[in-house]
Structures are given as C-alpha cells and as structure tokens.
Amino acid sequence: MNDVVKIIFKRLGLGLVTLLVISVIIFSAVEMLPGDIAQAVLGQGATKENVAAMREQLGLDRPAVVRYFEWLGNAVTGDFGHSLVSQKQVSSAISERFANTLFLALYAAVIAVPVAILLGVLTALWRNTPFDRVANVATLTSISSPEFFLGYILILFLSVKTGYFPSLAKINAEMGFFEKLERMFLPALTMVLVVVAHMMRMTRSAIINLLASPYIEMARLKGVPGWRIITHHALPNAWAPIINVIALNLAYLVTGVVLVEVVFVFPGIGQMLVDSVTKRDFPVVQACCLIFAATFILLNLAADVGAILTNPRLRHPK
Amino acid sequence: MNYFVIGYYTLLIGASCLAAYYQARTAFLLLFSLTLGSFIMGIIGGEPALWFVTVSAGVIALAAGTSYAFREFLVIILPDEMSRNVKGAPLTASFGLFVVMTYAIAGLFAPVIAPFGEAEVISTAFAPADAQMLLGADQLGRDMFSRIIYGARNSVGLALLATAIAFFFGAVAGLIAATKGGWFDQAMGRVVDVVMSIPSIIFALLLLSIFGTSTTTLVIVIGVIYSPRVFRLSRAVAGNIVVMDYIEAAKLRGEGTWYLIRKEILPNSTAPLIAEFGLEFSFVFLLVAGLSFLGLGIQPPTADWGSMVRENATLVSFGEITPLIPAGAIALLTVAVNFIVDWMLYRSSGLKE
C-alpha cells in the first residue's frame, strides 16, 4: 500500500507544480502586452494623467514578481481583483456562473457516462458487425462536427420545428430544479453527443485490447459465453482505462463548454470568458483561464490517480 | 395511413425478406433493425420521422454511389502501383478523398466558380434564394453561395497554414529530441507537458485577448498551441526507430544528427507522420472554426465559415437551414479527413482490428 500512496503523492505534487507554472504563464501573458494594461485598456488617445492614474490604481509601478505573488495569494483565497469594465468584484461574478457551468457539465456527464460505457461494451462485443460499423461512422461524424453545428441542428429540429424544448438556456437562481433541467436539456444533449462519441470509441478500444490477451482466450476455450467474458473477465481489468476515459472526458466537458454556452446563451463561465476577451477585461480573462486550467488539471490528475488505484498490479505489490 | 407509409414499410420488409432469403446476413440485419427502428420512430415522430429516414437513406446511398464511382475512377486513371493501393480502400476513404478533392477545387478556383465577390453587396439583408442567388443573401445582402465558395479558400487555407507551421516546428523538435536525447529532450518534454495541460481553446482565447485578432497572430498562436502535440508523436515515432541497428550502423559510420534525421529516420516515419498531419489538421480546423464563430478568428469582411454561422445564426430561430450550411461544410471536411486518416492508419499498422 505504501508504494501506491507514494506514487499518488508524487503525482499530486507534479500536478501542483504544473498548476503553478500555468499561473505564471497566465500572469506573464498579460505582462507581455505592448505597453502595459493601462495603456492597452485606455487606448492610444488616453491622456497621460489618465494612464498614470490607472497605473496607480492597479499598482503597476511595483515590480512584476511582487505583483505576481500578490495576485497568486489573492487568487488562492478566492479574490481575483476587480473587473476593468464593470469595476465589480471578479470572484462574485464568477462564482455563480462557475456553479452553472459545473451543473451543466454534471448534467451532461450523468447522461453520457452510462450510455457511452454500455455502447462501448456492445460495440466491442459485436465488433465488425453492421452495428459496429454504423456506430463507428456515427461517432466519427459526431466528433468531427463543430459543437455549434450540433447545437444549431438540435435547436432547429427539437426547438424551432417541433417545440419540444426551449432553444435558449437562460436560467437563474429562482428557477426550480426541474425547470432548470428542462431549459438546459439542449445544451446538455449537444455535449452528450460529442462526449459519448469520444468515450465510446475509447471504451471500445480499451476492451478490444484486453480481449486479445491470453486469459480471455482461455476463458473462451473453456466455453464461457461472450457477454460473461466481458462482464467477468474483461471489465474488471478494463476499469483503469475506462476511468481514465471518463475523467478525460469530464475535463473536456468543463472546457469544451465555451462554444456550447455561446450557442445557447447559457449564463456560464465560458461565455463570460469570451465576453471579457472581446472587451479585453484582463482580470476576468486571467481568473477564468486559471479556473478552467485548474479544473482541467484536477480532472486529469483524478484520471491518473484513478488509474493507479484500480491497477491490480500496483495495489498488490510483490 | 397513406400510400407513403404503406410503401415505406412494404419496401423495407420486402427487402429484408429478400436479404434473408439470399443469406445476406449483414444486409438483412441492417434492413430489419431499420424496420424495427422505424416502428418506434413512426409512433413517436409520425410521418415526418419516416420521411427523415427516407431522405437520409437516399443521401447515404448517393454518397456511397459517388464514393464507389470515384474509387473506380481513381483506379483507372492512377499509375499502376497507386491504383493497387486505392483498389483496396474502403468506401469511406474514397468518400473522404472525393470530398477533399471537391474542397480543393472550390478553394483553388473560387473566383471562377463563385458568381459574385466575397464582399460584394448585391441585395437586401436576408433576401430569400432566387435564380441569381442559390442560397439567398446573408445579413448584409451578400451572396451566401459565393461566400461559402470563398470560405473554402479562406478557412481551409488558414487552417492548413497553421497546421503546417505547428507541424514543421513540432516534428523538427521531436525528431531532434529523439535523435540527440539528453538535456534537450528533457527540457522540451517538460515544456510540452505544461503547454498541453492547458485546454487548447482556453489558451487560444488567452493569447488572442492579448495579441489581438489579426490573421498572423491567429496562425502563430495556433502553431504554438498545436506543435507540442506533434512534438510528442514525432518523438515517440522516432524513438522506436533510433534504437534500430541501421541507425547504430549509421552512427558508427560517423554520420551527423541532421543526416540521421533526413536519410534514416524521416523516410521510415512518413506514414504515421502524414496520418498525424491529417488528424492535427482536423483539430486545428475545428479550433479555427470555433474561434471564428466566437468572433475572434478570421475577421470580416473575409468570408469564413465559422463567422458566417455566427452572423446568420438568427435565421435558425425562423426555421431556416442556411446558417447550417457553412457549419455543415466544416463538419463534412473534418469527417472526410478523419475517414482518410483512419484508412491510412489501418494500412500503415497492418492490423486487422
């Protein structure tokens, strides 16, 4: 057991270092602006006094290293400074939207994960049959389509033409749980389509890889029926890759949400990021990027730790 | 019940019986599951759902027919050795080749094919389609069809350029890292790890917010984001080759790194690298389309598929499909490239699975 703990701590430490490096990148990217933030925001026509006042306000006269540690220290405690455009606290604006985004991702994941694993197992079981071929082409098409294409198709057919679901996913805190679910159905479905395709292909190849191993051959020769080989012999060993697949796709769900949120006008953090990129509202951009990167790294970390924990060879060291 | 529904089920059931009688197992399974599926879809969606199935089946049949004809065409016109390769290609691959060729022609000869210029205002906003404008006008009264044709040049051209840059730097660095090893390899590996742990669209948004959204920045930013992926793959591919005996022999002969890469490693890793180029291209193409859709990619008035979707998106709420056409064009090209890559990977790996 000791080894496993050691490996996991090593992995966690590596994740922390990566996150630190990324925070440096995000911070120094803004430092690389031609001139500085004050000049970039106020534009060429700004008077010297205005620029100087803004520099004073943002504390730009101090060295970058000092400001970085200040920014990082505040960010860790949840304070991302003030928006340049609305002057409001960034963290209060972000927290509600981030909760919405996480809710959407979770909603999509709850639908996508069971469907994808079931379909992945079925295609692995019936590989090279018409079912498998059709599934292959269908998932490839779904992966290759831009999210906004899938989103608008769903809007066109499930909302405008038939009126089954609302086309805009405008939600607010007063709405009941089920009303929210109904409003968010189309964006969630868009993400489900993309993620299921990915997960299913990865599950399928993970199981097929396993099916080539000698102990499966043995079980087959013993006369074990096909579905039982999958559930009793292949799946227990396939959990590690499958957990990996799930975590990677959750990471995708949280970050790939940007385009979907814009299509459905969903009040999430992705749309906020896009808005502030167009307005060049740097504190918000930094905060959003840091949150997205942190979530992405955390989920990747979870994938690795999950893979370590479910690997029988590591759990029972010789 | 009307004649269409009766005819629909008669045809399906009849065809499945025929397939079963002639022992065509695959065809029977497909046809019969389609029949069963249609029962459910017909009950839920009514006649429109059945029309939808009919139209999609027609489209798929047309695509399959085109791919078959195109493959036979290629087999005849290509020189001997290449035609033997194409002969064994699955229909999906020849479909992919056909689509890519069509796009290439549309992109190269855009000014000849398109009836109007890409920024030419010829009508009122959102004018419906007529004899002059095949697909109607966009939000400023420009011809939609001409803009889609020009989009093949601009969107695909930019994605190709960005992929080529990412690929050049990534592959060169990867090959050098694999051949030389040592500190260069280690350092590059760490840098690549960090860059790859930032989600690509977020990284792109961050960089674009700082450097602005000109075409040059876009190409460079995408090159920076995607070259690490190419680096990883080319390093892995070359890593398997540098341990071979003939590399050892070349090293003992006293050949330099550059010679090893150019004459020994590169010729043996072309197949996976070309496949990787196709894959990278589809990722880059989707990213550029997404950024353009967000208004941060290719800037107007240049015709570009991603921004065309955004500009005409309001039409969707009136039940029009025109804004979906450029989006569909993006999807079609990516699918086509993926089909070709699938086939190439299959051929180069020689696996049966």
XYZ file of C-alpha atoms in Angstrom:
671
model
C 0.000 0.000 0.000
C 2.910 2.292 0.780
C 4.035 2.341 -2.824
C 0.639 3.397 -4.061
C 0.487 6.297 -1.607
C 3.962 7.364 -2.668
C 3.064 7.272 -6.346
C -0.123 9.211 -5.733
C 1.642 11.907 -3.711
C 4.270 12.196 -6.397
C 1.562 12.647 -8.994
C -0.259 15.234 -6.857
C 2.955 17.182 -6.371
C 3.578 17.157 -10.117
C 0.054 18.466 -10.690
C 0.637 21.285 -8.220
C 3.876 22.274 -9.936
C 2.133 22.275 -13.329
C -0.595 24.492 -11.927
C 1.999 26.914 -10.567
C 3.783 27.078 -13.916
C 0.472 27.710 -15.639
C -0.363 30.521 -13.240
C 2.988 32.074 -14.156
C 2.129 31.732 -17.861
C -1.308 33.290 -17.385
C 0.111 36.155 -15.361
C 3.072 36.873 -17.611
C 0.927 36.678 -20.767
C -0.778 39.874 -19.648
C 2.612 41.394 -18.819
C 3.598 40.822 -22.438
C 1.021 43.349 -23.625
C 2.572 46.055 -25.777
C 2.970 48.917 -23.302
C 1.052 47.798 -20.214
C -2.521 47.076 -19.151
C -3.357 50.728 -18.521
C -2.172 51.751 -21.981
C -3.920 48.816 -23.666
C -7.247 49.408 -21.939
C -7.354 53.183 -22.304
C -6.107 53.108 -25.899
C -3.803 55.439 -27.844
C -5.915 58.532 -27.297
C -5.717 58.464 -23.483
C -4.197 61.418 -21.674
C -1.007 60.876 -19.686
C -2.819 61.706 -16.431
C -5.475 59.036 -17.047
C -2.898 56.380 -17.797
C -0.882 57.365 -14.750
C -3.988 57.274 -12.542
C -4.870 53.816 -13.761
C -1.321 52.587 -13.234
C -1.511 53.913 -9.705
C -4.845 52.170 -9.148
C -3.577 48.832 -10.462
C -0.262 49.207 -8.663
C 1.730 48.787 -11.878
C 4.670 50.773 -10.542
C 5.826 47.812 -8.462
C 7.951 45.021 -9.980
C 6.146 42.182 -11.760
C 7.390 39.462 -9.381
C 5.845 41.200 -6.351
C 2.565 41.667 -8.176
C 2.563 38.037 -9.293
C 2.810 36.714 -5.750
C 0.182 39.167 -4.597
C -2.133 38.093 -7.417
C -1.496 34.410 -6.736
C -2.006 34.826 -2.989
C -5.311 36.593 -3.552
C -6.397 34.086 -6.194
C -5.821 31.176 -3.815
C -8.096 32.829 -1.271
C -10.712 33.425 -3.969
C -10.058 37.107 -4.664
C -9.391 37.855 -8.336
C -9.441 41.640 -8.101
C -11.871 43.977 -9.849
C -13.176 43.905 -13.383
C -11.756 46.695 -15.548
C -15.072 47.217 -17.299
C -17.727 46.970 -14.599
C -15.442 47.649 -11.607
C -17.213 44.832 -9.752
C -15.513 42.066 -7.777
C -14.486 39.361 -10.252
C -14.957 36.492 -7.824
C -18.581 37.289 -7.002
C -19.437 37.492 -10.711
C -17.596 34.261 -11.443
C -18.759 32.030 -8.605
C -22.415 31.835 -9.660
C -21.533 31.308 -13.313
C -18.973 28.660 -12.459
C -21.613 26.793 -10.467
C -23.893 26.932 -13.522
C -21.148 25.569 -15.778
C -20.366 22.749 -13.369
C -24.073 21.924 -13.151
C -24.310 21.752 -16.951
C -21.217 19.558 -17.177
C -22.541 17.270 -14.466
C -25.937 17.051 -16.173
C -24.288 16.035 -19.441
C -21.992 13.580 -17.659
C -24.844 11.824 -15.849
C -26.464 11.074 -19.206
C -23.297 10.452 -21.189
C -21.246 8.132 -18.972
C -23.652 5.151 -18.681
C -24.715 5.415 -22.334
C -21.132 5.593 -23.563
C -19.896 2.669 -21.489
C -22.848 0.488 -22.481
C -22.418 1.327 -26.163
C -18.660 0.857 -25.918
C -19.058 -2.614 -24.417
C -21.685 -3.537 -27.013
C -19.559 -2.399 -29.955
C -16.588 -4.293 -28.534
C -18.727 -7.395 -28.163
C -20.214 -7.128 -31.636
C -17.140 -5.776 -33.362
C -17.004 -5.779 -37.165
C -20.769 -6.278 -37.365
C -23.041 -3.759 -39.129
C -23.927 -2.325 -35.705
C -20.260 -1.620 -35.022
C -19.692 -0.108 -38.464
C -22.705 2.180 -38.174
C -21.670 3.208 -34.655
C -18.136 3.887 -35.891
C -19.250 6.180 -38.697
C -21.838 7.893 -36.491
C -19.387 8.624 -33.683
C -16.728 9.805 -36.120
C -19.250 12.222 -37.625
C -20.266 13.476 -34.212
C -16.649 14.010 -33.115
C -15.804 15.807 -36.336
C -18.708 18.237 -36.165
C -18.084 21.572 -34.505
C -20.159 21.926 -31.322
C -22.072 24.858 -32.742
C -23.166 22.764 -35.719
C -24.656 20.076 -33.461
C -26.159 22.774 -31.247
C -27.929 24.589 -34.072
C -29.180 21.332 -35.584
C -30.729 20.431 -32.240
C -32.226 23.916 -31.932
C -33.653 23.673 -35.434
C -35.217 20.236 -35.077
C -36.058 19.910 -31.389
C -36.994 23.504 -30.688
C -37.971 25.596 -33.713
C -39.652 22.908 -35.832
C -41.238 20.813 -33.110
C -41.198 22.973 -29.995
C -40.239 20.134 -27.640
C -37.557 22.098 -25.750
C -36.680 25.776 -25.248
C -33.902 26.920 -27.586
C -32.263 29.344 -25.168
C -30.888 28.049 -21.896
C -31.458 31.153 -19.825
C -31.580 30.107 -16.201
C -31.491 31.970 -12.924
C -31.289 31.089 -9.261
C -35.054 31.359 -8.634
C -35.935 28.532 -11.020
C -36.893 25.140 -9.690
C -34.607 22.175 -10.262
C -36.736 20.523 -12.951
C -37.390 23.746 -14.798
C -33.623 24.254 -14.943
C -33.179 20.697 -16.227
C -35.714 21.296 -18.979
C -34.159 24.586 -20.062
C -30.684 23.089 -20.071
C -31.642 19.966 -21.951
C -30.466 21.037 -25.415
C -27.003 22.302 -24.380
C -26.544 19.184 -22.271
C -27.589 16.998 -25.215
C -25.116 18.748 -27.516
C -22.296 17.970 -25.132
C -23.553 14.440 -24.596
C -23.368 13.800 -28.357
C -19.721 14.842 -28.556
C -18.609 13.185 -25.330
C -20.449 9.903 -25.866
C -18.725 9.510 -29.206
C -15.279 10.012 -27.659
C -15.919 7.828 -24.615
C -17.496 5.048 -26.603
C -14.579 4.799 -29.005
C -12.081 4.794 -26.167
C -14.030 2.205 -24.155
C -14.339 0.031 -27.229
C -10.630 0.071 -27.972
C -9.740 -0.488 -24.295
C -11.900 -3.618 -24.163
C -10.773 -4.900 -27.558
C -7.152 -4.560 -26.447
C -7.964 -6.710 -23.439
C -9.849 -9.282 -25.480
C -6.629 -10.098 -27.292
C -4.929 -11.254 -24.074
C -4.317 -14.955 -23.353
C -6.575 -15.284 -20.289
C -9.566 -14.192 -22.346
C -8.620 -16.794 -24.960
C -8.513 -19.325 -22.110
C -11.973 -18.332 -20.893
C -13.294 -18.604 -24.421
C -11.820 -22.079 -24.873
C -13.379 -23.066 -21.545
C -16.747 -22.261 -23.131
C -17.673 -19.107 -21.209
C -20.407 -17.204 -23.096
C -19.410 -13.913 -24.780
C -21.251 -11.487 -22.500
C -19.867 -13.218 -19.411
C -16.324 -12.912 -20.700
C -16.929 -9.173 -20.971
C -18.572 -8.680 -17.579
C -16.456 -11.090 -15.511
C -13.090 -11.208 -17.213
C -12.603 -8.126 -19.385
C -14.428 -5.353 -17.498
C -12.665 -5.702 -14.114
C -9.353 -5.205 -15.876
C -10.739 -2.515 -18.152
C -11.808 -0.239 -15.289
C -8.489 1.571 -15.217
C -8.632 2.684 -18.851
C -12.363 3.365 -18.594
C -11.980 5.555 -15.502
C -9.237 7.351 -17.354
C -11.564 7.884 -20.291
C -14.339 9.215 -18.061
C -12.091 11.699 -16.255
C -10.551 12.916 -19.514
C -13.983 13.476 -20.968
C -15.204 15.276 -17.870
C -12.214 17.556 -18.330
C -13.340 18.065 -21.899
C -16.905 18.744 -20.733
C -15.787 21.541 -18.450
C -13.556 23.233 -21.006
C -15.349 22.424 -24.253
C -18.371 24.085 -22.814
C -17.329 27.517 -24.126
C -18.851 27.164 -27.597
C -21.982 25.411 -26.343
C -22.621 28.154 -23.812
C -22.382 30.808 -26.508
C -24.770 28.955 -28.826
C -27.423 28.528 -26.147
C -26.795 31.858 -24.353
C -26.165 29.914 -21.155
C -25.011 32.053 -18.206
C -21.817 30.098 -17.554
C -18.177 30.914 -17.122
C -17.311 30.090 -20.741
C -19.490 32.852 -22.088
C -18.048 35.213 -19.519
C -14.550 34.353 -20.753
C -15.488 35.036 -24.380
C -17.157 38.338 -23.445
C -14.177 39.536 -21.470
C -11.763 38.505 -24.224
C -13.650 40.746 -26.669
C -13.771 43.584 -24.113
C -10.128 42.954 -23.123
C -11.099 42.781 -19.460
C -7.838 41.190 -18.323
C -8.515 40.385 -14.635
C -11.616 38.420 -15.666
C -9.755 36.661 -18.500
C -6.985 35.686 -16.091
C -9.443 34.441 -13.487
C -11.469 32.391 -15.992
C -8.350 30.890 -17.572
C -6.954 29.961 -14.182
C -10.209 28.305 -13.140
C -10.512 26.388 -16.410
C -6.881 25.273 -16.293
C -7.180 24.239 -12.644
C -10.315 22.182 -13.308
C -8.700 20.594 -16.330
C -5.569 19.652 -14.404
C -7.534 18.388 -11.413
C -9.615 16.088 -13.587
C -6.542 14.822 -15.421
C -4.993 14.205 -12.037
C -8.099 12.318 -10.982
C -7.742 10.221 -14.124
C -4.176 9.307 -13.232
C -4.922 8.603 -9.572
C -7.949 6.522 -10.554
C -5.836 4.528 -12.967
C -3.226 3.906 -10.252
C -5.830 2.860 -7.692
C -7.619 0.435 -9.997
C -4.449 -1.145 -11.304
C -4.283 -4.528 -9.572
C -0.530 -4.785 -10.128
C 0.070 -1.646 -8.099
C -2.495 -2.452 -5.426
C -0.860 -5.785 -4.584
C 2.884 -5.221 -4.789
C 5.021 -8.330 -4.683
C -52.043 5.551 -43.130
C -51.300 6.811 -46.586
C -49.524 5.469 -49.623
C -46.148 6.737 -48.488
C -46.248 4.920 -45.148
C -47.575 1.703 -46.705
C -44.975 1.845 -49.476
C -42.244 2.582 -46.940
C -42.899 -0.495 -44.805
C -43.582 -2.736 -47.808
C -40.245 -1.804 -49.303
C -38.329 -2.304 -46.058
C -39.931 -5.610 -45.112
C -39.723 -6.884 -48.680
C -36.073 -6.004 -48.908
C -35.296 -7.646 -45.565
C -37.065 -10.847 -46.665
C -35.077 -10.869 -49.907
C -31.839 -10.347 -47.996
C -32.724 -13.149 -45.586
C -33.578 -15.474 -48.467
C -30.263 -14.829 -50.209
C -28.374 -15.303 -46.907
C -27.036 -11.740 -46.974
C -26.636 -11.594 -43.219
C -25.254 -8.046 -42.934
C -27.824 -6.517 -45.239
C -30.639 -8.365 -43.500
C -29.563 -7.223 -40.028
C -29.302 -3.627 -41.196
C -32.618 -3.604 -43.028
C -34.568 -5.373 -40.354
C -33.246 -3.268 -37.488
C -34.137 -0.241 -39.595
C -37.686 -1.603 -39.909
C -37.987 -2.133 -36.171
C -36.475 1.297 -35.526
C -38.947 2.868 -37.921
C -41.873 1.422 -35.967
C -40.724 3.271 -32.867
C -39.767 6.437 -34.728
C -43.028 6.394 -36.662
C -45.045 6.155 -33.446
C -43.130 8.986 -31.782
C -42.447 11.294 -34.711
C -45.215 10.371 -37.143
C -44.791 10.628 -40.893
C -42.087 13.361 -40.849
C -39.785 10.953 -38.987
C -40.227 8.361 -41.740
C -39.540 10.995 -44.392
C -36.404 11.867 -42.465
C -35.260 8.224 -42.568
C -36.046 8.004 -46.286
C -34.155 11.172 -47.123
C -31.129 10.168 -45.018
C -31.082 6.715 -46.613
C -31.185 8.406 -50.012
C -28.314 10.718 -49.088
C -26.226 7.833 -47.752
C -26.929 5.773 -50.881
C -25.935 8.730 -53.058
C -22.724 9.216 -51.058
C -21.910 5.511 -51.295
C -22.567 5.523 -55.048
C -20.368 8.578 -55.559
C -17.570 7.057 -53.497
C -17.748 3.798 -55.416
C -17.658 5.585 -58.774
C -14.841 7.840 -57.614
C -12.781 4.897 -56.406
C -13.166 3.097 -59.733
C -12.268 6.350 -61.490
C -9.098 6.667 -59.411
C -8.182 3.047 -60.041
C -8.339 3.662 -63.788
C -6.534 6.995 -64.032
C -3.791 6.486 -61.430
C -0.492 4.789 -62.306
C -0.151 1.099 -61.599
C 1.190 0.940 -58.047
C -1.015 3.700 -56.641
C -4.130 2.248 -58.223
C -3.477 -1.045 -56.453
C -3.489 0.816 -53.130
C -6.692 2.645 -53.938
C -8.400 -0.563 -55.054
C -8.393 -1.929 -51.510
C -9.647 1.299 -49.958
C -12.942 1.190 -48.092
C -15.790 3.316 -49.449
C -15.466 5.749 -46.535
C -11.876 6.521 -47.539
C -12.764 7.148 -51.159
C -15.636 9.333 -49.957
C -13.091 11.297 -47.951
C -10.800 11.647 -50.968
C -13.727 12.817 -53.096
C -14.746 15.479 -50.558
C -11.193 16.719 -50.095
C -10.747 16.991 -53.853
C -14.018 18.918 -54.204
C -12.962 21.367 -51.491
C -9.551 21.785 -53.050
C -11.099 22.649 -56.410
C -13.581 25.044 -54.770
C -10.766 26.732 -52.839
C -8.304 26.987 -55.722
C -10.764 28.223 -58.340
C -13.035 30.223 -56.002
C -13.045 33.428 -58.112
C -14.016 31.431 -61.214
C -16.749 29.360 -59.556
C -18.353 31.988 -57.345
C -20.847 34.171 -59.213
C -20.143 37.223 -57.008
C -17.247 38.603 -54.983
C -16.932 37.643 -51.315
C -17.584 41.164 -50.005
C -19.920 42.327 -52.774
C -23.299 43.607 -51.534
C -25.825 42.703 -54.208
C -29.168 42.503 -52.460
C -31.053 43.323 -49.265
C -30.306 41.672 -45.927
C -31.510 38.047 -45.623
C -33.092 38.136 -49.102
C -34.529 34.712 -49.972
C -32.970 32.474 -52.603
C -33.728 33.213 -56.257
C -32.345 32.313 -59.678
C -29.314 34.565 -59.154
C -28.544 33.712 -55.543
C -28.716 29.971 -54.995
C -28.813 30.187 -51.202
C -30.128 33.693 -50.658
C -28.333 36.618 -49.083
C -26.639 36.980 -45.716
C -27.132 39.649 -43.059
C -25.591 42.374 -45.242
C -27.089 41.274 -48.547
C -24.038 39.402 -49.837
C -24.474 36.218 -51.843
C -24.348 33.268 -49.452
C -23.258 30.741 -52.094
C -20.286 32.846 -53.245
C -19.201 33.360 -49.653
C -19.305 29.638 -48.967
C -17.098 29.017 -52.009
C -14.643 31.694 -50.897
C -14.798 30.227 -47.392
C -13.228 27.044 -48.777
C -10.232 29.162 -49.695
C -10.000 31.279 -46.525
C -10.978 28.919 -43.699
C -9.251 25.838 -45.082
C -6.238 27.818 -46.261
C -5.673 29.371 -42.853
C -6.078 26.057 -41.056
C -3.640 24.409 -43.482
C -1.071 27.130 -42.982
C -1.376 26.974 -39.186
C -1.125 23.169 -39.214
C 1.907 23.300 -41.479
C 3.668 25.685 -39.091
C 2.763 23.658 -36.000
C 3.801 20.507 -37.802
C 7.113 21.843 -39.061
C 8.314 23.066 -35.660
C 6.816 20.186 -33.708
C 8.218 17.499 -35.997
C 11.695 19.025 -36.273
C 11.941 19.453 -32.495
C 10.554 15.960 -31.910
C 12.970 14.304 -34.327
C 15.948 16.170 -32.900
C 14.879 15.342 -29.339
C 14.579 11.652 -30.173
C 17.906 11.519 -32.025
C 20.003 13.571 -29.625
C 18.282 12.777 -26.336
C 19.912 14.315 -23.259
C 19.022 17.692 -21.794
C 17.333 18.999 -24.965
C 14.934 16.059 -24.883
C 14.242 16.515 -21.152
C 13.695 20.265 -21.368
C 11.411 20.037 -24.374
C 9.454 17.271 -22.709
C 8.734 19.417 -19.636
C 7.729 22.459 -21.716
C 5.413 20.340 -23.819
C 3.816 18.827 -20.710
C 2.923 22.257 -19.389
C 1.574 23.618 -22.666
C -0.526 20.506 -23.211
C -2.060 20.718 -19.757
C -3.826 23.957 -20.685
C -7.004 23.288 -22.675
C -6.357 24.471 -26.237
C -9.382 26.729 -26.698
C -8.766 28.454 -23.353
C -5.106 29.000 -24.190
C -6.068 30.363 -27.600
C -8.569 32.771 -26.036
C -5.977 33.986 -23.524
C -3.330 34.607 -26.179
C -5.781 36.220 -28.619
C -7.074 38.584 -25.946
C -3.542 39.859 -25.509
C -2.132 39.923 -29.009
C -5.314 40.916 -30.816
C -7.066 39.017 -33.588
C -5.110 39.522 -36.782
C -4.628 36.596 -39.132
C -0.885 36.478 -38.448
C -1.376 36.236 -34.672
C -4.016 33.580 -35.168
C -1.656 31.416 -37.214
C 1.221 31.852 -34.751
C -0.965 31.228 -31.686
C -2.334 28.025 -33.182
C 1.167 26.977 -34.155
C 2.300 27.433 -30.544
C -0.662 25.506 -29.149
C -0.507 22.552 -31.511
C 3.214 21.994 -32.076
C 3.581 20.224 -28.659
C 1.158 17.517 -29.799
C 3.156 16.970 -32.979
C 6.349 17.002 -30.917
C 5.082 14.177 -28.700
C 4.017 11.997 -31.576
C 7.059 12.506 -33.762
C 9.330 11.922 -30.765
C 7.519 8.667 -29.977
C 7.649 7.514 -33.595
C 11.311 8.417 -33.990
C 12.069 6.929 -30.566
C 11.131 3.500 -31.914
C 13.357 3.964 -34.931
C 16.559 5.297 -33.284
C 17.045 2.003 -31.432
C 17.252 0.085 -34.726
C 20.518 -1.477 -35.839
C 20.805 0.517 -39.039
C 20.758 3.753 -37.022
C 23.541 2.337 -34.848
C 25.467 1.470 -38.009
C 24.992 4.973 -39.386
C 26.164 6.454 -36.097
C 29.275 4.260 -36.157
C 29.920 5.448 -39.718
C 30.145 8.893 -38.133
C 27.019 10.436 -39.661
C 25.711 13.648 -38.050
C 22.314 14.222 -36.436
C 20.969 16.037 -39.443
C 21.898 13.195 -41.813
C 20.324 10.634 -39.475
C 17.062 12.568 -39.355
C 16.882 13.261 -43.054
C 18.093 9.989 -44.542
C 17.325 7.326 -41.954
C 14.522 8.377 -39.592
C 12.275 10.518 -41.784
C 11.806 8.000 -44.624
C 10.806 5.364 -42.067
C 8.296 7.522 -40.242
C 6.438 9.214 -43.077
C 3.265 7.115 -42.837
C 2.409 7.879 -39.174
C 3.527 11.483 -39.613
C 1.228 12.038 -42.587
C -1.671 10.486 -40.694
C -0.852 12.766 -37.773
C -0.876 15.745 -40.118
C -4.417 14.866 -41.145
C -5.555 14.495 -37.536
C -3.861 17.740 -36.467
C -5.449 19.485 -39.421
C -8.924 18.495 -38.333
C -8.270 19.663 -34.749
C -6.851 22.973 -35.952
C -9.680 23.407 -38.429
C -12.280 22.882 -35.696
C -10.457 25.275 -33.358
C -10.241 27.997 -36.026
C -13.918 27.474 -36.838
C -14.803 27.730 -33.146
C -12.747 30.889 -32.663
C -14.272 32.453 -35.780
C -17.685 31.502 -34.504
C -16.881 33.391 -31.294
C -15.845 36.391 -33.396
C -12.160 36.030 -32.522
C -10.852 34.205 -35.583
C -10.804 35.365 -39.179
C -12.148 38.922 -39.264
C -14.806 40.311 -41.625
C -15.302 41.039 -44.474
C -13.234 37.942 -45.342
C -15.636 35.087 -45.985
C -15.172 32.377 -43.362
C -17.439 29.503 -42.407
C -17.247 29.911 -38.639
C -18.107 33.603 -38.659
C -20.816 33.044 -41.301
C -22.598 30.749 -38.861
C -22.466 33.373 -36.135
C -23.606 36.213 -38.396
C -26.610 34.319 -39.727
C -27.497 32.381 -36.579
C -30.700 34.387 -36.067
C -32.146 32.676 -39.153
C -32.174 29.358 -37.285
C -34.932 30.597 -34.981
C -37.085 31.142 -38.086
C -36.605 27.547 -39.163
C -34.122 28.314 -41.970
C -31.247 25.939 -42.624
C -28.940 28.369 -44.459
C -26.742 29.146 -41.419
C -26.192 25.432 -41.004
C -24.672 25.057 -44.473
C -21.261 26.584 -43.623
C -21.264 24.653 -40.331
C -22.065 21.504 -42.293
C -19.222 22.308 -44.686
C -16.846 22.363 -41.708
C -18.189 19.073 -40.380
C -18.055 17.404 -43.814
C -14.402 18.271 -44.390
C -13.383 17.122 -40.899
C -15.261 13.850 -41.330
C -13.652 13.339 -44.731
C -10.145 13.935 -43.381
C -10.833 11.574 -40.494
C -12.001 8.854 -42.886
C -8.781 9.159 -44.879
C -6.668 9.156 -41.708
C -8.471 6.045 -40.462
C -7.652 4.257 -43.676
C -4.016 5.358 -43.645
C -3.545 4.290 -40.031
C -5.125 0.958 -40.820
C -2.818 0.495 -43.800
C 0.342 1.576 -42.011
C -0.348 -0.502 -38.919
C -1.438 -3.509 -40.956
C -3.663 -4.564 -38.054
C -6.831 -6.441 -38.622
C -8.597 -4.804 -35.716
